[in-house]
Every structure is written in structure tokens, then in C-alpha cells.
Coordinates of C-alpha atoms and ligand atoms in Angstrom, one line a residue:
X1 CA -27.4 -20.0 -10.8
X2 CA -30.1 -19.9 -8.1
X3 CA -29.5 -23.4 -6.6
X4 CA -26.9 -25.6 -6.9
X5 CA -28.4 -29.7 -6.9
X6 CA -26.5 -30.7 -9.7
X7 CA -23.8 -29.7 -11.9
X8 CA -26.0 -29.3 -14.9
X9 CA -26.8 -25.8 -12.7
X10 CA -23.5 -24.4 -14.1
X11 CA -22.6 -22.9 -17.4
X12 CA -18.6 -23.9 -17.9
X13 CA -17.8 -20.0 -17.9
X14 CA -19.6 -20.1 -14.2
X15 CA -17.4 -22.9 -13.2
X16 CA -14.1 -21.4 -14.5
X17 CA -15.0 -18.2 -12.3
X18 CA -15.5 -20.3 -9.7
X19 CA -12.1 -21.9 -9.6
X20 CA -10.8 -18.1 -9.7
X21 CA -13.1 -17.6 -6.9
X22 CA -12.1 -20.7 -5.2
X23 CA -8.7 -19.8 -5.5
X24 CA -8.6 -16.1 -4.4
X25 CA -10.4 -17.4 -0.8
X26 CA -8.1 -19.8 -0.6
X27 CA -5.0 -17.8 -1.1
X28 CA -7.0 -15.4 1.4
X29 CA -7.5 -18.1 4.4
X30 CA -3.7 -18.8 4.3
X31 CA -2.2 -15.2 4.2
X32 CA -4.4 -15.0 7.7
X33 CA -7.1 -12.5 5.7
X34 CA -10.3 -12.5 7.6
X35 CA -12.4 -10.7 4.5
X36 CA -15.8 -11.5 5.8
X37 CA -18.1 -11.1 2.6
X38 CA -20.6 -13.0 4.5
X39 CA -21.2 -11.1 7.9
X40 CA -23.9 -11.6 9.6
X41 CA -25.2 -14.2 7.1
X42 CA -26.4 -17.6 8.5
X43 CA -27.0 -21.6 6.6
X44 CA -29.1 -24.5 7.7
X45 CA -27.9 -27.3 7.2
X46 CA -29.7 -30.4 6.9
X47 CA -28.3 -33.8 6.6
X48 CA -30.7 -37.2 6.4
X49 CA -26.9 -39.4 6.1
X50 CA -24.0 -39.5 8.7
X51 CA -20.9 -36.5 7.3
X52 CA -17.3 -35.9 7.9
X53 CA -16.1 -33.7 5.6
X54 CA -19.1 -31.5 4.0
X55 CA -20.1 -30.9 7.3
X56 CA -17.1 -29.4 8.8
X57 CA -16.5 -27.7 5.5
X58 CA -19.4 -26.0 5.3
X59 CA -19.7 -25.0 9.0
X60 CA -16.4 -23.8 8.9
X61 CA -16.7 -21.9 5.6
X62 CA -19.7 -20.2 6.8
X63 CA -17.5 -19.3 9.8
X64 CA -14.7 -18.3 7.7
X65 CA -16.8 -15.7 5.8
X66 CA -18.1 -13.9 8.8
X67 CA -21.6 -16.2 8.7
X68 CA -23.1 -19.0 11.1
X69 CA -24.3 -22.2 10.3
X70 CA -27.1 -24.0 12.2
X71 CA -26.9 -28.4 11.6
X72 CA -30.5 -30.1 11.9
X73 CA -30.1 -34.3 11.4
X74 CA -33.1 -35.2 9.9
X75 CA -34.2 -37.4 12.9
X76 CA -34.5 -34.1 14.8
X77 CA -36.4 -31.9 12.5
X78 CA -38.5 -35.0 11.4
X79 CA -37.7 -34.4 7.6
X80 CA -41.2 -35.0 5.5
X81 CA -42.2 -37.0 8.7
X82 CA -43.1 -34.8 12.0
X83 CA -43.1 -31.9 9.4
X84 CA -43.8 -32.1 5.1
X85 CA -40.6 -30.9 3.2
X86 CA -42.6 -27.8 1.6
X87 CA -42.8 -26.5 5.1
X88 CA -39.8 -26.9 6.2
X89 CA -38.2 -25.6 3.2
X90 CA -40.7 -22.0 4.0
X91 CA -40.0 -21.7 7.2
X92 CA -36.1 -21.6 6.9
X93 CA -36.8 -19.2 4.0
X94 CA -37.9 -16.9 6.8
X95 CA -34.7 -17.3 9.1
X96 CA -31.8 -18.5 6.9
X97 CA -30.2 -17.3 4.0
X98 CA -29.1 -20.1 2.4
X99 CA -30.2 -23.6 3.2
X100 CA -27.8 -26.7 2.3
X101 CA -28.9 -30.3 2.2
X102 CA -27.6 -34.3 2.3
X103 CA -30.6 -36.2 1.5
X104 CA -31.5 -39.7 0.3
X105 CA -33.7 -39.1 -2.9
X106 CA -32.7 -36.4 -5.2
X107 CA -36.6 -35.4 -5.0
X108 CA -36.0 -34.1 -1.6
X109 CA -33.6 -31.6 -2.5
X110 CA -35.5 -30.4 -5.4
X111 CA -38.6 -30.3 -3.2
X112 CA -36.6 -28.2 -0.7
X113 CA -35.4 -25.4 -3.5
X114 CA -38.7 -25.8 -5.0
X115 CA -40.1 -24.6 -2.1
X116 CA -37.5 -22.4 -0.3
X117 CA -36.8 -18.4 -1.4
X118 CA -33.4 -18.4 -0.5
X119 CA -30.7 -20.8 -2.3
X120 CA -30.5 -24.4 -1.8
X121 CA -27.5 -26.6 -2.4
X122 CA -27.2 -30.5 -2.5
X123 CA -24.7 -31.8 -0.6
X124 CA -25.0 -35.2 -1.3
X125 CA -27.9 -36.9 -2.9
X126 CA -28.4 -40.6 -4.6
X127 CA -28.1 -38.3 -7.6
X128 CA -25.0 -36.2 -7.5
X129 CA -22.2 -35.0 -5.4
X130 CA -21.9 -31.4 -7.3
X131 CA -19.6 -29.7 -4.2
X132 CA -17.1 -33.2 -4.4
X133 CA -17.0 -32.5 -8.2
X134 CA -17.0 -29.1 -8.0
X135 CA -14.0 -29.6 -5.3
X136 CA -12.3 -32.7 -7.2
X137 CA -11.7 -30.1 -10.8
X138 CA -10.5 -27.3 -8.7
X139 CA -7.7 -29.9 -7.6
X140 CA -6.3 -30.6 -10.9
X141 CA -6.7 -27.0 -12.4
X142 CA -5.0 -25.9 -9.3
X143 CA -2.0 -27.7 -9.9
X144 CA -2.1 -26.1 -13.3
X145 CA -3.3 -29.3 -15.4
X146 CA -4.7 -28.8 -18.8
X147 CA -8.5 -30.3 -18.4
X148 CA -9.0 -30.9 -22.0
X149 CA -6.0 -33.1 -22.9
X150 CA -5.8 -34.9 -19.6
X151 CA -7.7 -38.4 -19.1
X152 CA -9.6 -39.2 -16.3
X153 CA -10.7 -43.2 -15.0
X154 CA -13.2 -43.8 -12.9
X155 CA -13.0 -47.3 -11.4
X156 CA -16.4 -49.0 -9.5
X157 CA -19.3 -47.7 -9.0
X158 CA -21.2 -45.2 -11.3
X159 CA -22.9 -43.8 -8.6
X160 CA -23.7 -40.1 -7.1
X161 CA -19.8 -38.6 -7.3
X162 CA -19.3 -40.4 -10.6
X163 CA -22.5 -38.8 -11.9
X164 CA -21.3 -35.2 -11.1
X165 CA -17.9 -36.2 -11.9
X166 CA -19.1 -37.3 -15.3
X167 CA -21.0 -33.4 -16.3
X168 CA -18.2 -31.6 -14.8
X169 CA -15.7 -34.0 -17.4
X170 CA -18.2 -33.4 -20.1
X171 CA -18.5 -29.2 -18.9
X172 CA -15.0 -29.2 -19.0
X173 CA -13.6 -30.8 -22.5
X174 CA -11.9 -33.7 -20.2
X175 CA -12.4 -36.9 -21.7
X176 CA -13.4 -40.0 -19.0
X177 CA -13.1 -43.8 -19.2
X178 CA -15.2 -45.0 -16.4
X179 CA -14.8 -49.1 -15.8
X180 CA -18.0 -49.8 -13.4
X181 CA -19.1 -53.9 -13.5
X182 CA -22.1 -54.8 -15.8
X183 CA -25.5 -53.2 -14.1
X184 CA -23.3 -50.7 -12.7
X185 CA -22.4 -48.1 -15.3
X186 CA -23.8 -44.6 -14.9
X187 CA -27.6 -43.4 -15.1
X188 CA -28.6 -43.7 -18.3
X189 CA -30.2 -39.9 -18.4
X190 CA -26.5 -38.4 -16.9
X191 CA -24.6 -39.8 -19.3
X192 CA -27.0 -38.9 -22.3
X193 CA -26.9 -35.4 -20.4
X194 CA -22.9 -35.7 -20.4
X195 CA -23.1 -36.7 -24.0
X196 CA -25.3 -33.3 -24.7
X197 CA -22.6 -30.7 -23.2
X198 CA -20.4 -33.0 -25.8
X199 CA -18.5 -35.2 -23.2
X200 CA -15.8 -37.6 -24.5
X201 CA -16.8 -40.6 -22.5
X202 CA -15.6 -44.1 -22.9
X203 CA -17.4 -46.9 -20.6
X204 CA -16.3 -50.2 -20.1
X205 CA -16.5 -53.2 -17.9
X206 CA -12.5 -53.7 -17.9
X207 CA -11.0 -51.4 -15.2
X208 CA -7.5 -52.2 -17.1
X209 CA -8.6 -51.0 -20.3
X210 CA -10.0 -48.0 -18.6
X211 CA -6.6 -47.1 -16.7
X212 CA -4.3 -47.7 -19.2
X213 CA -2.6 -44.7 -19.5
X214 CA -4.8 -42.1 -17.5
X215 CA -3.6 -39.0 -15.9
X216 CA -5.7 -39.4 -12.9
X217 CA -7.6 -42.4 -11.7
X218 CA -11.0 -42.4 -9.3
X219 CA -12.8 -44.5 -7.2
X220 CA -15.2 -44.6 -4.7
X221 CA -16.7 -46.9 -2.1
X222 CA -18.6 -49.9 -3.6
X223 CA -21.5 -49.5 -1.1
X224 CA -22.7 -45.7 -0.7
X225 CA -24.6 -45.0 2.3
X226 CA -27.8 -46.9 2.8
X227 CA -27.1 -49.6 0.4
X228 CA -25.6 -51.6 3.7
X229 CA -28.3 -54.3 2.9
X230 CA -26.7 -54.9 -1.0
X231 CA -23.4 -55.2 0.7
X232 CA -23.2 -59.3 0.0
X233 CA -24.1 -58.6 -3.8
X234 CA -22.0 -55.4 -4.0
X235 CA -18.7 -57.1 -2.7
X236 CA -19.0 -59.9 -5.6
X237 CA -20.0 -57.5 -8.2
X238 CA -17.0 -55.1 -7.6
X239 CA -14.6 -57.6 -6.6
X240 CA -12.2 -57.2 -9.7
X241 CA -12.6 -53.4 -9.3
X242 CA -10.1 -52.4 -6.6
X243 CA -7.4 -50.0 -7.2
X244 CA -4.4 -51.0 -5.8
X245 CA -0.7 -50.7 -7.0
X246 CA -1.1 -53.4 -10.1
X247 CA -4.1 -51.5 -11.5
X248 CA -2.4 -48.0 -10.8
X249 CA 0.7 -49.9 -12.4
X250 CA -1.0 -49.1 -15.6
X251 CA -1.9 -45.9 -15.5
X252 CA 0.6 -42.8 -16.8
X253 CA 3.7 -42.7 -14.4
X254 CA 2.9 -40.7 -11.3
X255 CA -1.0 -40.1 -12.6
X256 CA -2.7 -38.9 -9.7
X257 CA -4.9 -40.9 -7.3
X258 CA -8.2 -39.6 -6.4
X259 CA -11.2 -40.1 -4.0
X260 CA -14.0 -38.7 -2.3
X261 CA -13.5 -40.2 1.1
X262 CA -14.8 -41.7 3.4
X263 CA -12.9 -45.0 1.8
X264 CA -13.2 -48.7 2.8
X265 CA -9.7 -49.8 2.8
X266 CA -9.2 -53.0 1.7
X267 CA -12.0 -52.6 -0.3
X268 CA -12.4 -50.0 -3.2
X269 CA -8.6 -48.6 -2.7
X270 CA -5.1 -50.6 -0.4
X271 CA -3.4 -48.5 2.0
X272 CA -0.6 -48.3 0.0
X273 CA -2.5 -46.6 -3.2
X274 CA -4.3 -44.6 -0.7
X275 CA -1.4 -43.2 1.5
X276 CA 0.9 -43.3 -1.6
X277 CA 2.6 -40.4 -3.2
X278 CA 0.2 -40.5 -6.0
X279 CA -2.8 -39.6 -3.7
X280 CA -4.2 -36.2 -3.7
X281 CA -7.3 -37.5 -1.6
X282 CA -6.2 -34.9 1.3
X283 CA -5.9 -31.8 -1.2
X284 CA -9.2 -32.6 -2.6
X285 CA -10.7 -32.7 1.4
X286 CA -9.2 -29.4 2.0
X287 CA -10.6 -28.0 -1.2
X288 CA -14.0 -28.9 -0.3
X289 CA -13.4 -26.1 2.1
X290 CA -12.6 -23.6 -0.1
X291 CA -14.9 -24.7 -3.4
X292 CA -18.0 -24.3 -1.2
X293 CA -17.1 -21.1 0.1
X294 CA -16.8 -19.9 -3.6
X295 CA -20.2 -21.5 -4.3
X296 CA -21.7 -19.7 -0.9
X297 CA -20.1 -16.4 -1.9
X298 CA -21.2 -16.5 -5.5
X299 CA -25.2 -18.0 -4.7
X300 CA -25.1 -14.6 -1.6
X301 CA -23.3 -12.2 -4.0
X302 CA -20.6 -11.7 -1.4
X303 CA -19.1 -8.7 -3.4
X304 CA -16.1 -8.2 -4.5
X305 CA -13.6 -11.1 -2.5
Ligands
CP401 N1 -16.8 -36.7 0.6 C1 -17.7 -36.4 1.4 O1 -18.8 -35.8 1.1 O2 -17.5 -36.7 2.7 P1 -18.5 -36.8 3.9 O3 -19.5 -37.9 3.6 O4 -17.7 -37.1 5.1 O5 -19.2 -35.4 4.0
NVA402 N1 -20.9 -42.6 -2.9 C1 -20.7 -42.3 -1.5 C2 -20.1 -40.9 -1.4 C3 -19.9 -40.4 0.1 C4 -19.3 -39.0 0.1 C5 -22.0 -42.4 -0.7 O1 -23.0 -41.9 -1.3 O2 -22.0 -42.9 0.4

């Protein structure tokens, strides 16, 4: 792996060292082990959309591995606007190691690796999410879960997490029942993709039928960052699609809750599914943390963590 844009990047061998990986810094960080396989080691990081959480994670990562990040917004670098993405992508090459980006189109993060000499990873693109999937499957192999017999639901839209979520299912042996409304469902060309690496993937318009009996059940917000102006449209379309304690109702007793964050309460998820004892949302925000570091250690050959 040279880049990581997508999950179709990783072979399921990589990803499985990665959880090792993942797990070995983790343990690290909260024995108080300052290892610094990055030292002197710096990241851009450029983000086009607002960030919480892969923001922080990856600034504090960096931090935690002995490295620096520096944050451009897109408004102040003037992404393909004040300057063309080609030349930004060269000119870090000279400064940076590794370069991570949150951009609108998928296309610009391609451009960027195409044009970059040092590693580029997506952190969010209309695409994929590969750091939140990446992230979300360290959370259940963590708690010792067997990914091949457990099922997964994914309730709403069959957007950028879903899509990453969806190869990493299909990487993985875990089988997926995804409930999105009709013109919702996933890309056409990642779930042919998921259907390649032999992904057991059931898709339906009935987010009952897709819970029933699921071991963990996903959703994310039903209007993803600049979609503001479909937010009319997208509020009738996914109106039926909340998961709240009826729909969890159905799923396997205690099956674990999962998001992506940010959430709209009230919308996608209730406060009582999302602050329940079911949710692992906060373990899967803390793993971001550690996931990326793996990714950052493995793309800079960090050595031996
Ligand atoms: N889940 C996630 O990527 O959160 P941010 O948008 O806050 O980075
Ligand atoms: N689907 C959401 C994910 C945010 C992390 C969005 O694109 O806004």
C-alpha cells in the first residue's frame, strides 16, 4: 500500500496486521509508552469540509508518534483555485512526509496521490471513509467478535462510510444487510466491487427486515456535508429510517449500536439509542486515534512498534 483513498487499497492480510498494529499502539499509549517511531516526521493536512474527530486524531496521532502535523482549510491554501491541485500536491512532496486529505470529490484526492511522492490518505471523500471503516472493524475485533459469523445492518443512507464499510464487510467474510430508501442504496460500482472480494450483502428498502436479528446495527446522518440544500427531500426520503429503541428492539439482544459521528439527534439515531448501553459510538471515536496511527506507521515504515 502506497496510498490509502479507499479500502480496495488493502489486501485482508494488510488489514488484519493492521488491527495488530492498531492494537499494540494502543496498548502502548495507555501503559504511558512514548515509543516515537515517527520522530521528526511531519503531515499536512488538508480539509475542504468542517472536522471533529479525524482532525484531532490525526494531529494528535502525529504527536503521539514523535511527528508534527501542519492543518491547511482549503479556503486558505485556495485548493485547485489560487493554486491547481497537481501543484499543491508537489510542493508538499518537498516538505511533508505524508500528506492527508478531506475533500469533496473523490477526484481530488486521487489527483493529490497522483501527484504527490510521499503517501496520501483520504480522510473523507463523497467516496469513502476508509480511516472510519478502518476504525469501526478494529472495534468489533477488539472486543474479540468473530467477523465472519457476525451480521452487520446498515440503516439510511448508502453513502461515503457505508461504501467503505461495505469492502471492509466484503474484505472481511462479514455478511451486511444494508436498508437505505429506494434511490439511496449504495454505488452501483462499490457494491459490484464488494461483490468481487465475495461480500455477502443483502440490500433492502425495509430497515426491519434488515435488523432483524443483527449483531451490530449502523447508521449515519441522512444529510452528509454539503448536501444542506437536499435537506427538504432527504428528511422525507429517510423518514422511516431512524434507529431508535423499536427498530433496535429487533435486532439480537444487546447487538451493538454504531455510528460515525457527528449525529443529528432526533434524526438518523434518539438520544436514548445513542447514549444507550448498546452504543459503542465513543470506542469507535477513540479508535480512530489509534487505527490512523497504525495506518501512519505502516504507510512511513515506522519500524518495529
Ligand atoms: N467521523 C468523522 O470523520 O468525524 P469528523 O467529521 O468530526 O472528522
Ligand atoms: N456521511 C457523513 C460522514 C461524516 C463523518 C458526511 O459525509 O458528512
Amino acid at each position: 500500500m502506497s496510498h490509502f483513498l479507499s479500502i480496495g487499497d488493502l489486501s485482508r492480510e494488510e488489514v488484519l496486521q493492521l488491527f495488530r498494529l492498531t492494537a499494540s499502539l494502543k496498548a502502548r499509549q495507555k501503559a504511558g509508552d512514548r515509543g516515537t517511531p515517527l520522530a521528526g516526521r511531519t503531515m499536512a493536512l488538508i480539509f475542504e469540509k468542517p472536522s471533529l474527530r479525524t482532525r484531532v486524531t490525526f494531529e494528535v496521532g502525529m504527536v503521539q508518534l514523535g511527528g508534527a502535523a501542519v492543518y491547511l482549510s482549503a479556503q486558505e491554501i485556495g485548493l485547485g483555485v489560487r493554486e491547481s491541485v497537481p501543484d499543491i500536491a508537489r510542493n508538499l512532496s518537498r516538505w511533508v512526509d505524508i500528506i492527508t486529505a478531506r475533500t469533496y470529490r473523490h477526484a481530488t484526492v486521487e489527483a493529490l496521490a497522483a501527484h504527490a511522492t510521499v503517501p496520501v490518505i483520504n480522510g473523507l471523500s463523497d467516496l469513502e471513509h476508509p480511516c472510519q471503516a478502518l476504525a469501526d472493524f478494529f472495534t468489533l475485533w477488539e472486543r474479540g467478535m468473530d467477523l465472519g459469523r457476525i451480521r452487520l445492518a446498515w440503516i439510511g443512507d448508502g453513502n461515503n462510510v457505508c461504501h467503505s464499510l461495505l469492502l471492509l464487510a466484503a474484505l472481511l467474510g462479514t455478511p451486511l444487510s444494508m436498508a437505505t430508501p429506494p434511490g439511496y442504496a449504495p454505488h452501483p460500482a462499490i457494491q459490484a466491487r464488494a461483490r468481487d472480494l465475495g461480500g455477502r450483502l443483502t440490500l433492502t428498502t425495509d430497515p426491519r427486515e434488515a435488523v432483524e436479528g443483527a449483531d451490530v446495527v449502523y447508521t449515519d446522518v441522512w444529510i452528509s456535508m454539503g448536501q444542506e440544500a437536499e435537506r427538504e427531500q432527504r428528511l422525507e426520503a429517510f423518514r422511516r429510517y431512524q434507529l431508535n429503541e423499536h427498530l433496535l428492539g429487533l435486532a439480537r439482544p444487546g447487538a451493538l449500536v454504531m455510528h460515525c459521528l457527528p449525529a443529528h439527534r432526533g434524526e438518523e439515531i434518539t438520544d436514548a439509542v445513542l447514549d444507550g448501553p448498546q452504543s459503542v459510538v465513543l470506542d469507535q471515536s477513540e479508535n480512530r486515534l489509534h487505527a490512523q496511527k497504525a495506518v501512519m506507521v505502516h504507510l512511513l515504515g515506522g519500524g518495529d512498534v
